[in-house]
XYZ file of N, CA and C in Angstrom:
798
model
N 184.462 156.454 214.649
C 185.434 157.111 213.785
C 185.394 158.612 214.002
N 186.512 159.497 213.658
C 186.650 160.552 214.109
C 185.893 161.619 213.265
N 185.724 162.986 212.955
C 185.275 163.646 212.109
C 186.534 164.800 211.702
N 187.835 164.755 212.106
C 188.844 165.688 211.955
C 189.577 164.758 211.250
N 190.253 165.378 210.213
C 191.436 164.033 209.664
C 192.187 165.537 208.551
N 193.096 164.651 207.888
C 194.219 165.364 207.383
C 194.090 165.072 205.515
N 193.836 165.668 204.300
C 193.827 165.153 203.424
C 195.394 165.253 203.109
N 196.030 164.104 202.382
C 197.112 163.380 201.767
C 197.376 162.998 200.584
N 198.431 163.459 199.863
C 198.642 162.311 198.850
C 197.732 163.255 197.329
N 197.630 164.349 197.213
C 197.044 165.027 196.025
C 197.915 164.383 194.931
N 196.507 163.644 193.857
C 197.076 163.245 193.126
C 196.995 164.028 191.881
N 196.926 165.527 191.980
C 196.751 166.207 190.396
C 197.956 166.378 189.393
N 198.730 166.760 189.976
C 199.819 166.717 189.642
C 200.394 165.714 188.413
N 199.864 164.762 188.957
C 200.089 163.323 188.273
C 199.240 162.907 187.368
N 198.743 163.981 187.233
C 197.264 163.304 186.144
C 196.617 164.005 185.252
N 196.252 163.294 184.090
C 195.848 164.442 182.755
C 194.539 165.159 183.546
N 194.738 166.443 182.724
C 193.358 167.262 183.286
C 192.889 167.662 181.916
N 191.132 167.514 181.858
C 190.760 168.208 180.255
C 189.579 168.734 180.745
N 188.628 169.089 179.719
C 187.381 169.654 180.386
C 187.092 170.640 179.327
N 185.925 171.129 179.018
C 185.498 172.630 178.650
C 185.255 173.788 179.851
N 185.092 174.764 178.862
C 184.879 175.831 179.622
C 186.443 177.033 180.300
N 186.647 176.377 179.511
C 188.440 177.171 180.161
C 188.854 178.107 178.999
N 189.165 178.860 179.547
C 190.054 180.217 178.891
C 191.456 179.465 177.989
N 191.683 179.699 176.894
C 192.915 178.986 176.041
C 194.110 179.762 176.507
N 194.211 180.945 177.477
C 195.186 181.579 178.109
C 195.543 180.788 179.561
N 194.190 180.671 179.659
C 194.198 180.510 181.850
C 193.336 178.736 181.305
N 193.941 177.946 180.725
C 193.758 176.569 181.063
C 193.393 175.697 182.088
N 193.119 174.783 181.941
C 192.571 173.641 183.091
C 193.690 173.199 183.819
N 194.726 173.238 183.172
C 195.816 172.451 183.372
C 196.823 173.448 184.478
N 196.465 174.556 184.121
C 197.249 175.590 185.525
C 196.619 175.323 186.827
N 195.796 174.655 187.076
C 194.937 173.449 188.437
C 196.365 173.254 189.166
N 197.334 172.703 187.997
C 198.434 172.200 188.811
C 199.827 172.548 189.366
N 199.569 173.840 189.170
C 200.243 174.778 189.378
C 200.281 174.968 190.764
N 200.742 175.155 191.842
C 200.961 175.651 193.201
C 201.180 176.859 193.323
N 201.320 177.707 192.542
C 201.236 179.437 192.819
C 199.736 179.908 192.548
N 199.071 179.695 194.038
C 197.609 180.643 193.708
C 197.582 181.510 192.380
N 198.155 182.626 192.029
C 198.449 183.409 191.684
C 198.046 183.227 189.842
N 198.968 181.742 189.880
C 198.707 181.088 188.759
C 197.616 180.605 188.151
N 196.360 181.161 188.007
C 195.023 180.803 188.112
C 194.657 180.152 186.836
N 193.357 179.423 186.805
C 192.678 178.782 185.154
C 191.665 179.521 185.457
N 191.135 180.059 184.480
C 189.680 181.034 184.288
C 188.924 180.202 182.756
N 187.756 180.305 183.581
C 186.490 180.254 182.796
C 186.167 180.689 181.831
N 185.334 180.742 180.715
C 184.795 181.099 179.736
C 183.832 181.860 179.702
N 183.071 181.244 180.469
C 181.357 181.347 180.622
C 181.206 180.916 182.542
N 179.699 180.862 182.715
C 179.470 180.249 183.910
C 179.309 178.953 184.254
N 180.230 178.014 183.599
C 179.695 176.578 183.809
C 181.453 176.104 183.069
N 182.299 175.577 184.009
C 183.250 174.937 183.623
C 183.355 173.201 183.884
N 184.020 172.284 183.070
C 184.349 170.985 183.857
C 185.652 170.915 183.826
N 185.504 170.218 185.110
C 187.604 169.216 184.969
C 187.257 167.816 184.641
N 188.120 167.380 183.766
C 187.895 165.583 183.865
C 189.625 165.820 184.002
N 189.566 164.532 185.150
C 190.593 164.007 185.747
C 191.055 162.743 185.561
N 191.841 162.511 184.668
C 192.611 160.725 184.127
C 193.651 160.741 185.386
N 193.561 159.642 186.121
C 194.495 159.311 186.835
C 195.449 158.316 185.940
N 195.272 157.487 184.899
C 195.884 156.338 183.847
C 195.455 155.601 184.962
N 195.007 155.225 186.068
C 195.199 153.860 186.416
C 194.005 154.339 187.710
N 193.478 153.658 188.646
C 192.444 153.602 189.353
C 193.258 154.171 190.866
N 192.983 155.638 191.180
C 193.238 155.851 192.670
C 192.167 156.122 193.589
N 192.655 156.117 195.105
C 191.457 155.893 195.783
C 192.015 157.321 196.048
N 190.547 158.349 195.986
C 190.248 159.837 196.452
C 188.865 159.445 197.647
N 188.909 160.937 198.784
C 188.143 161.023 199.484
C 187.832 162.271 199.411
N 189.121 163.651 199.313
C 188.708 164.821 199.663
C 189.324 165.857 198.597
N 188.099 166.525 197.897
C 188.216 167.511 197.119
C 188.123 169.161 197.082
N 188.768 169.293 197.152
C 189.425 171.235 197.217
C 189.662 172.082 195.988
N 189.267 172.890 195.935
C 189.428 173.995 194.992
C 189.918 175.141 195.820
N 191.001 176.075 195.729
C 191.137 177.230 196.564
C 191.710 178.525 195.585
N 191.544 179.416 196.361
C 192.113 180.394 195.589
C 191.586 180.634 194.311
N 189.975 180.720 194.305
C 188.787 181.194 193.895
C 188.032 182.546 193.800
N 187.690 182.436 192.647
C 186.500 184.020 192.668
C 185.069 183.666 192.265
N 184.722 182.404 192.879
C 183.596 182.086 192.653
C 182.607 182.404 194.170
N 182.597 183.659 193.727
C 181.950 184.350 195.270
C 180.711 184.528 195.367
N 179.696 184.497 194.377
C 178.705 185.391 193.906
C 177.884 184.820 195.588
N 177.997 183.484 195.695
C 177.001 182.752 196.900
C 176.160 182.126 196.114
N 176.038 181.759 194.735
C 174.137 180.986 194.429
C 175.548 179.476 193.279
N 177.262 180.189 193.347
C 177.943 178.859 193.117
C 177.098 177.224 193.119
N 177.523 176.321 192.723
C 177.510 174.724 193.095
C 178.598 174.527 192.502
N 178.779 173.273 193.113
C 179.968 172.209 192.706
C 179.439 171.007 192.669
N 179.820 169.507 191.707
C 179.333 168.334 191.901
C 180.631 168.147 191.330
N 180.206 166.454 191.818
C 182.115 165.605 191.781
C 181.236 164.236 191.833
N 181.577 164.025 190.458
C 181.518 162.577 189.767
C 182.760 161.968 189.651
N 182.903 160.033 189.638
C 183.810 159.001 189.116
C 183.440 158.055 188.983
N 184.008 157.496 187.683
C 183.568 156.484 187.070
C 184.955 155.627 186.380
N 184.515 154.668 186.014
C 185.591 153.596 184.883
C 185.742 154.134 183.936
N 185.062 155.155 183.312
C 185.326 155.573 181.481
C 185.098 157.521 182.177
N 185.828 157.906 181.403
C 185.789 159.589 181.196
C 184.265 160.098 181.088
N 183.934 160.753 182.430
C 182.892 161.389 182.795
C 181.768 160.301 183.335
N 182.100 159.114 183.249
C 181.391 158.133 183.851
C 181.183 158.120 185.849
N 180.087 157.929 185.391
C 179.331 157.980 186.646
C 178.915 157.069 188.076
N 179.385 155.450 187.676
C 178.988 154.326 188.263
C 180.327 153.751 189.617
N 181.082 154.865 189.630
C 182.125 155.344 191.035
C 181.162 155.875 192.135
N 181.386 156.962 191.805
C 180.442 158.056 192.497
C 179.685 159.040 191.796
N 178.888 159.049 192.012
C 177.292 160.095 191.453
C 176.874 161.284 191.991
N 177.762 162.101 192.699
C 177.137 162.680 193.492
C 176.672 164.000 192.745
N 176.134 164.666 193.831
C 174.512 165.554 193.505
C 174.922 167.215 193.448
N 174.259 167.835 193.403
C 174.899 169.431 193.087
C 175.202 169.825 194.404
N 176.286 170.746 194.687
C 175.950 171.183 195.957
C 176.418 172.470 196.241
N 176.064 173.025 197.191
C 176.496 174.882 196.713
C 178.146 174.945 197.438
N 178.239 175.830 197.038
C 179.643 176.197 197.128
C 180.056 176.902 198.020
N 178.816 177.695 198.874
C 179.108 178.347 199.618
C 177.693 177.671 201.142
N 178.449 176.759 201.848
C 177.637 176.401 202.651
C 177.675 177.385 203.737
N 178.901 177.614 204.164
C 179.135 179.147 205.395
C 178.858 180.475 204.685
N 178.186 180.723 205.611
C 177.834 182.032 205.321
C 178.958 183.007 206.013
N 180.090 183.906 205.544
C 180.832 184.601 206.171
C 179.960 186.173 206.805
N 180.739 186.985 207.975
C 180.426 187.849 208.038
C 180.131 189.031 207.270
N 179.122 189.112 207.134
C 178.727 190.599 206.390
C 178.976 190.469 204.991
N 178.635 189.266 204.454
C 179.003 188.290 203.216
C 180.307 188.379 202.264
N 180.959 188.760 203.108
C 182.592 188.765 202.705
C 182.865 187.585 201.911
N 182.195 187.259 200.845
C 182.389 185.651 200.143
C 184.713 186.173 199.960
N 185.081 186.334 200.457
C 186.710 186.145 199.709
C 187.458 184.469 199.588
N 187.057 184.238 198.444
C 187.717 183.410 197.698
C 189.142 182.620 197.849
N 189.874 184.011 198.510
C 191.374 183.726 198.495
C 191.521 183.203 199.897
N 190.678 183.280 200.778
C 190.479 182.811 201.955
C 189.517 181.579 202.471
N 188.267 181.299 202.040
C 187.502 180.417 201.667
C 187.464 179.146 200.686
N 188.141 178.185 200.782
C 187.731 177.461 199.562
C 186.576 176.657 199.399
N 186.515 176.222 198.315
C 185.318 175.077 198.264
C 185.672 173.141 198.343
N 185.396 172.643 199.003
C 185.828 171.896 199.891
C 184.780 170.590 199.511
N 184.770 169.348 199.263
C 183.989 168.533 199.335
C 184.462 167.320 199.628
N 183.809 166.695 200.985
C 184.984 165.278 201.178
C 183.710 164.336 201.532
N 183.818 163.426 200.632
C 182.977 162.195 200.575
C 183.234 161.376 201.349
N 181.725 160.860 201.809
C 181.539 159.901 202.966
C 182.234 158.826 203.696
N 183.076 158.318 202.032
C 184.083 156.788 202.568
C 184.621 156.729 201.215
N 186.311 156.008 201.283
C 186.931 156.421 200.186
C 186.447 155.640 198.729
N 187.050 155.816 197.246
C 186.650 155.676 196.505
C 187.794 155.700 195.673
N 187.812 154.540 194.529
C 188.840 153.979 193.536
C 188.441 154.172 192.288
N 188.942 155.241 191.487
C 188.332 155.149 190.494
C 189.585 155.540 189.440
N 190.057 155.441 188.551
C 190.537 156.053 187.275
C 189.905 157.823 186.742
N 188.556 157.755 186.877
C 188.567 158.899 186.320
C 187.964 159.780 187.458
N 187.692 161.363 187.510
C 187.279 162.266 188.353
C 186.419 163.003 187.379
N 185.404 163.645 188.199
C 184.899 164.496 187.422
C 184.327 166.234 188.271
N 184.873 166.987 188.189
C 184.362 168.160 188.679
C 183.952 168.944 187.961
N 182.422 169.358 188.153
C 181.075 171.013 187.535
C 181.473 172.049 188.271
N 181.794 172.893 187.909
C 181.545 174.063 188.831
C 181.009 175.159 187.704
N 179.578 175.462 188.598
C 178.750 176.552 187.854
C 178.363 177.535 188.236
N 178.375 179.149 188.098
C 177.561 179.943 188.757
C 177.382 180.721 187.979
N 177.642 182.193 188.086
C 176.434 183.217 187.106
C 177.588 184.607 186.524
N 179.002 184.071 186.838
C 180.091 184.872 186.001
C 180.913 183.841 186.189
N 181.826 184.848 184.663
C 183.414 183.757 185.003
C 183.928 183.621 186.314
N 184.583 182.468 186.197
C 185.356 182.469 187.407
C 186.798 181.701 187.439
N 187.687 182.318 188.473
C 189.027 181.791 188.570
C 189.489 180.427 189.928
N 189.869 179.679 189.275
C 190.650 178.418 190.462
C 191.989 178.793 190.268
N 192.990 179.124 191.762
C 193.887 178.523 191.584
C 194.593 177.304 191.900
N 193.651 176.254 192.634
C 194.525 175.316 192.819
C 193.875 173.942 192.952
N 193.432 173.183 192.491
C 192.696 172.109 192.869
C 193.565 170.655 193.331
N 193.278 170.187 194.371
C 193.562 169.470 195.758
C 192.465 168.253 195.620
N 193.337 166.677 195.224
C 192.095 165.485 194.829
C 193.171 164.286 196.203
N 192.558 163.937 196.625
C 193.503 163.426 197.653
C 193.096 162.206 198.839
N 193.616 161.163 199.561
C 192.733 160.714 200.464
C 193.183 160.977 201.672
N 191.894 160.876 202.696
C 192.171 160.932 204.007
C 192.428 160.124 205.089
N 193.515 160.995 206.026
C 194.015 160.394 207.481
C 192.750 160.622 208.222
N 192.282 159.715 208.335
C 191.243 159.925 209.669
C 191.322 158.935 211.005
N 191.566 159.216 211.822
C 192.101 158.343 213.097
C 190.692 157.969 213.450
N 190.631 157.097 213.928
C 189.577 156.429 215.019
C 189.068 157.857 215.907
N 190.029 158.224 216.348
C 189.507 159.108 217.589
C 190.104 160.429 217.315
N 189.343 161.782 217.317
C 189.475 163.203 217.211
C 190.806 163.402 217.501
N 191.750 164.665 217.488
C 192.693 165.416 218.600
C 192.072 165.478 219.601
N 192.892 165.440 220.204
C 192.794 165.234 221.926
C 191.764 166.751 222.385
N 190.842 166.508 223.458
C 190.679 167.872 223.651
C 191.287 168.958 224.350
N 191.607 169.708 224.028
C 192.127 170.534 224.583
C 193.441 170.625 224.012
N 193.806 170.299 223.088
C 195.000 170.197 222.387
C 195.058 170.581 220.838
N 193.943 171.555 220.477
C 193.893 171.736 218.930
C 193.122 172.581 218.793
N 193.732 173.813 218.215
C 193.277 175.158 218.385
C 193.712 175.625 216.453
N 191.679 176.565 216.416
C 191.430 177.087 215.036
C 192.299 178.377 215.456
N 193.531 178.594 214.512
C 194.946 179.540 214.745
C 195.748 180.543 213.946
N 196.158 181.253 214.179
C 196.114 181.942 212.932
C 198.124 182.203 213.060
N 198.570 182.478 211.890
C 200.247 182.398 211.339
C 200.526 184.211 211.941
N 201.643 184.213 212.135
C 202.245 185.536 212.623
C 202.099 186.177 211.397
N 200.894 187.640 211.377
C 200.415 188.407 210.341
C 201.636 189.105 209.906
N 201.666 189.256 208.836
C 202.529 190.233 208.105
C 202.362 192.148 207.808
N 200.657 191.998 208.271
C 200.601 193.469 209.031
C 201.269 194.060 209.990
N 201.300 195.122 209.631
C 201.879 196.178 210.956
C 200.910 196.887 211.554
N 200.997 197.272 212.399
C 200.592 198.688 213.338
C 201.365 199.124 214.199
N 202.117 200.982 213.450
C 202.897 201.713 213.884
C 202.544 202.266 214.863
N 202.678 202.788 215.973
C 202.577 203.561 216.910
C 204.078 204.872 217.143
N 203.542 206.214 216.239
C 204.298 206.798 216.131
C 205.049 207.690 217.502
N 205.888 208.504 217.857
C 206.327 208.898 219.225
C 205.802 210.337 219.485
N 204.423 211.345 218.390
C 203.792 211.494 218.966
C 202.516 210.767 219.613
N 202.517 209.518 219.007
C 201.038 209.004 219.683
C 200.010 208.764 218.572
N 200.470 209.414 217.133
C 199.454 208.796 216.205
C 199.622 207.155 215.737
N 199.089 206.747 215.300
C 199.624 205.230 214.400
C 199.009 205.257 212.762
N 199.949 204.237 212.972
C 199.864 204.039 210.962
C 200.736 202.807 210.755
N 198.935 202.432 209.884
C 198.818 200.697 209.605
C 198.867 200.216 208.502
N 199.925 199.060 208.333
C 199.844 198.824 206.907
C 199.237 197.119 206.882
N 198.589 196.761 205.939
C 198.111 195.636 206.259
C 198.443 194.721 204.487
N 199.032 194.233 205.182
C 199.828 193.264 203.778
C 199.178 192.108 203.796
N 198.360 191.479 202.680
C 197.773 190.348 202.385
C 196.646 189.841 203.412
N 196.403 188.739 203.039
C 195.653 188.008 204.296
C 195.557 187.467 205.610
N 195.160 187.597 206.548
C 195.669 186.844 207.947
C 195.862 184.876 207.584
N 196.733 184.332 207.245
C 196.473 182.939 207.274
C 197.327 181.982 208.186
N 195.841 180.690 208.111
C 195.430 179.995 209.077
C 196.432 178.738 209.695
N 196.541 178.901 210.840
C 196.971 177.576 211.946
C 196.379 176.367 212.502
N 197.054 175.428 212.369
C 196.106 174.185 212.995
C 197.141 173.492 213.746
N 197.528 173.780 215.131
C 198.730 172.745 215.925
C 197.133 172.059 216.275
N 197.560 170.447 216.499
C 196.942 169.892 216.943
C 197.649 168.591 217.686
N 196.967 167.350 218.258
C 197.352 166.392 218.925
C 196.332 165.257 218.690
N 197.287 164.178 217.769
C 196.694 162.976 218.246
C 197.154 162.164 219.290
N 196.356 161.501 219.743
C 196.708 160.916 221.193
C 196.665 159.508 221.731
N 195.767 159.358 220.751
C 195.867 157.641 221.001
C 195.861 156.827 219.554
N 196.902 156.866 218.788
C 196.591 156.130 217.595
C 196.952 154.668 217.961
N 196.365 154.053 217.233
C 196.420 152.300 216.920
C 197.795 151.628 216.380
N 198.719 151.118 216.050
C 199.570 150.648 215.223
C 199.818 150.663 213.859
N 198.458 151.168 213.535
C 198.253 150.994 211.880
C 198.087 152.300 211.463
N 197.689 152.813 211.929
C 197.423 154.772 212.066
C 198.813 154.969 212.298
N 199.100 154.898 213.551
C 200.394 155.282 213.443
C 201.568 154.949 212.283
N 201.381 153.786 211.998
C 202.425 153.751 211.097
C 202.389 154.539 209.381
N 200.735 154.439 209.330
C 200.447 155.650 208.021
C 201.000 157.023 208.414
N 200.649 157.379 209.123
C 201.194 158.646 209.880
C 202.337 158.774 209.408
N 203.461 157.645 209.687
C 204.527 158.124 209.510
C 204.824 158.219 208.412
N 204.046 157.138 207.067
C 204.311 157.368 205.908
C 204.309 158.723 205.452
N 203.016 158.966 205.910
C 202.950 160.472 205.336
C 203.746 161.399 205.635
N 204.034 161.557 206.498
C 205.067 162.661 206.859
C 206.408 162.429 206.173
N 206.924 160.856 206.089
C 208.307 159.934 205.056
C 208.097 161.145 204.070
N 206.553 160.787 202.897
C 206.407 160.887 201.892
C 206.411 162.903 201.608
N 205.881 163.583 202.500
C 205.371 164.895 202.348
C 206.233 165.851 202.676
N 207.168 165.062 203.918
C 207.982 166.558 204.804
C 207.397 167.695 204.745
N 207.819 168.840 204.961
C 207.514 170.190 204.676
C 207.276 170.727 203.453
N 206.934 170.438 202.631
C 206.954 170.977 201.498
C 205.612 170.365 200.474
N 204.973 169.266 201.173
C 203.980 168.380 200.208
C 202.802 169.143 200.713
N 201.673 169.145 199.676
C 200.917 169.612 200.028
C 199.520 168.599 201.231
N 198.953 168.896 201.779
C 197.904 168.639 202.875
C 196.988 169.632 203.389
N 195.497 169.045 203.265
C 194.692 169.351 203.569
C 194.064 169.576 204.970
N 193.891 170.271 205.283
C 193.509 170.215 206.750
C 191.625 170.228 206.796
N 191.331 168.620 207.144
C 189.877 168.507 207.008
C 189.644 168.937 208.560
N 188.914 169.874 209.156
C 188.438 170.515 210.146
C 186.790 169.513 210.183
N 186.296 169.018 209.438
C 185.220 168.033 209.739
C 184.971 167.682 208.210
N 184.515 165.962 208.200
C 184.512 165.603 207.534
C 182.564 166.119 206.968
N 181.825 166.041 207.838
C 180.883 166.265 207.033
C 179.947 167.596 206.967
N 180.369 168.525 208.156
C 179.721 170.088 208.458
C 180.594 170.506 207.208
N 179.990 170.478 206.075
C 180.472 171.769 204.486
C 180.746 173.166 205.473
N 180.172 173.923 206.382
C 180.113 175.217 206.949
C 181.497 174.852 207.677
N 181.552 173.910 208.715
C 182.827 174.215 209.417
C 184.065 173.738 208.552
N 183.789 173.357 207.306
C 185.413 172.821 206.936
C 185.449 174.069 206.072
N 184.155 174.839 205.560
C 184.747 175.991 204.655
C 185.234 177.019 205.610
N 184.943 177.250 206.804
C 185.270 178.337 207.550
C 186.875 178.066 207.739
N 186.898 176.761 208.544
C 188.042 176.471 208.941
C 188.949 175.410 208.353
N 188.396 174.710 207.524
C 189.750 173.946 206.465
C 190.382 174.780 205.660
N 191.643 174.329 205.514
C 192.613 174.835 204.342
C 193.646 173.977 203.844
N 194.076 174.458 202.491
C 195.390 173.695 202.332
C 196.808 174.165 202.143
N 197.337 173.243 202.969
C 198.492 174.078 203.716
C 199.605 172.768 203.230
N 200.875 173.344 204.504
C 202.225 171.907 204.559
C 202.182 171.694 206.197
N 203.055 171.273 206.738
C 203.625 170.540 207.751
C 204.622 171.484 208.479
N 204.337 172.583 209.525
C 205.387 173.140 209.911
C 206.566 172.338 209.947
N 206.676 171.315 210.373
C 207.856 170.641 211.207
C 207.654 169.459 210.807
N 208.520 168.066 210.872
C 208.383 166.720 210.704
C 207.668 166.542 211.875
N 206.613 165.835 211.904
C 205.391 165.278 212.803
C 206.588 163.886 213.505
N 206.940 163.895 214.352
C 207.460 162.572 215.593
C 206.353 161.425 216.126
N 206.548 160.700 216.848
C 205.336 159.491 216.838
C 206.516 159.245 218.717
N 205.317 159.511 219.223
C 205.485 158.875 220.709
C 204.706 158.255 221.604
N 205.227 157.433 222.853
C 204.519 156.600 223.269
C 203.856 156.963 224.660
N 202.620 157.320 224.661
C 202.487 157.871 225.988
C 202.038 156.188 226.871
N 201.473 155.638 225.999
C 200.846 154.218 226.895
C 200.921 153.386 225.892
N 200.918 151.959 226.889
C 201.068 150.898 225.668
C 200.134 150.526 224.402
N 201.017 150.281 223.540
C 199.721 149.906 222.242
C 199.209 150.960 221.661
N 199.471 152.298 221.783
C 199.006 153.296 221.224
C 200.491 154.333 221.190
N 200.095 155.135 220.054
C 201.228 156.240 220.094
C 200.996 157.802 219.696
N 201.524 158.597 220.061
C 200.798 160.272 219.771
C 201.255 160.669 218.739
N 201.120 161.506 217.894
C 201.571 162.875 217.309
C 201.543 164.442 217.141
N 202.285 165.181 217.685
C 202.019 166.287 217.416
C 202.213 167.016 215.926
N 201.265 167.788 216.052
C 200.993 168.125 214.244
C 200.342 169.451 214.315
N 201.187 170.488 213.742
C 200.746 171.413 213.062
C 200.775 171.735 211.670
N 199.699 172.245 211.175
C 199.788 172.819 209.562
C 199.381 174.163 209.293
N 199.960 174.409 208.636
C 200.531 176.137 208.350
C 199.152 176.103 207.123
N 199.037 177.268 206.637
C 198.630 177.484 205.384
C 198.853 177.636 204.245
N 198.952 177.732 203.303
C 199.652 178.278 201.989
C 198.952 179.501 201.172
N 199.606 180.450 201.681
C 198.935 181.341 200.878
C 199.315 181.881 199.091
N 199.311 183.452 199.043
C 200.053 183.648 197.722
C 198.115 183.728 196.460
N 197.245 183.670 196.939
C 196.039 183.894 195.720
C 195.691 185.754 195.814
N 195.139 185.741 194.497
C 195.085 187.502 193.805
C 194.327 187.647 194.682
């Protein structure tokens, strides 16, 4: 099985959110909001989400982005169970929030998210996310979702960590000085290539793309289990383009796929 796959299908949107620890201004419930910008803030250093789906969905990969939980000594844990805050889904254990270490400890939030995608998928009704560290802190967007994972990686040589045409400038004036303006963040590209999918892959494939077009949200899992390389290089983004399905050889079919980023966090 592969270790690159695509998260799909965020089901927050669709689902009660409660919890302590939230600001009665900046709520739990602005999670579901899609404008970074739009943030839920903390109280204290220790918030929860409980997540009612009303009915039992299968999740694999969990995202928080557009964060100021920078300090570095963060954790996150992500419980599910049959009853609200129940545990006998999944149990899992504390884990820090900041597994990559960025350059020159640039923890930025608005660029980094916190990322957790469990081993093999999971059906549960309820969710449960901790996030604790040592000041308030802001989410803007939390991402509960399952994953495309193909049998076999992108092709090599066909999937490059990429970055979106910056919205910075650099003037070069006509005596020869310059002057730079640098607007927002550089954000991230992922064209990639699958190359040999199966019949059954392929045809999810196409669901997803049916279901998402340009505009749904998707995760871009950069590895399912290095925490360092999916925080460096996962994000959640859309679908430049409708993804096509072709046949290079029999019994198998390709896709080309790029995903943009979504930016827009304080």
């Amino acid at each position: 099985m592969g270790t690159i796959g695509i998260g799909y299908g965020n089901t927050i949107d669709a689902a009660t959110l409660s919890g302590s620890g939230w600001h009665a201004s900046y709520p739990v419930t602005k999670l579901q909001n899609r404008d970074l910008a739009d943030y839920a803030q903390t109280t204290g250093t220790t918030a929860t989400i409980i997540i009612d789906h009303g009915a039992a969905k299968t999740m694999r990969v969990f995202g928080l982005v557009g964060h100021t939980a920078t300090a570095g000594t963060e954790t996150v844990t992500v419980t599910a169970g049959t009853t609200s805050e129940g545990t006998d889904v999944h149990n899992g254990s504390s884990l820090s929030c900041w597994p990559f270490a960025p350059l020159d400890d640039d923890r930025d939030g608005g660029h980094f998210g916190i990322w957790v995608v469990l081993p093999a998928d999971i059906s549960a009704r309820y969710a449960k996310i901790v996030v604790s560290g040592s000041a308030t802190m802001r989410f803007g967007r939390l991402f509960v979702g399952r994953l495309f994972l193909p049998t076999h990686n992108p092709a090599y040589g066909r999937i490059a960590d990429d970055w979106q045409e910056t919205a910075s400038t650099a003037d070069r004036m006509r005596g020869g000085a310059a002057q730079f303006w640098r607007r927002g963040r550089p954000l991230r590209s992922a064209p990639f290539e699958y190359s040999a999918l199966p019949p059954s892959e392929a045809s999810l494939w196409s669901e997803i793309v049916r279901r998402h077009d340009v505009t749904g949200e998707l995760a871009w899992v950069r590895h399912t289990h290095d925490r360092a390389v999916q925080q460096q290089r996962g994000f959640l983004g859309t679908m430049r383009k409708l993804s096509g399905l072709e046949n290079p050889f029999f019994g198998h079919q390709s896709a080309a796929i790029a995903i943009d980023e979504v930016g827009g966090a304080p």
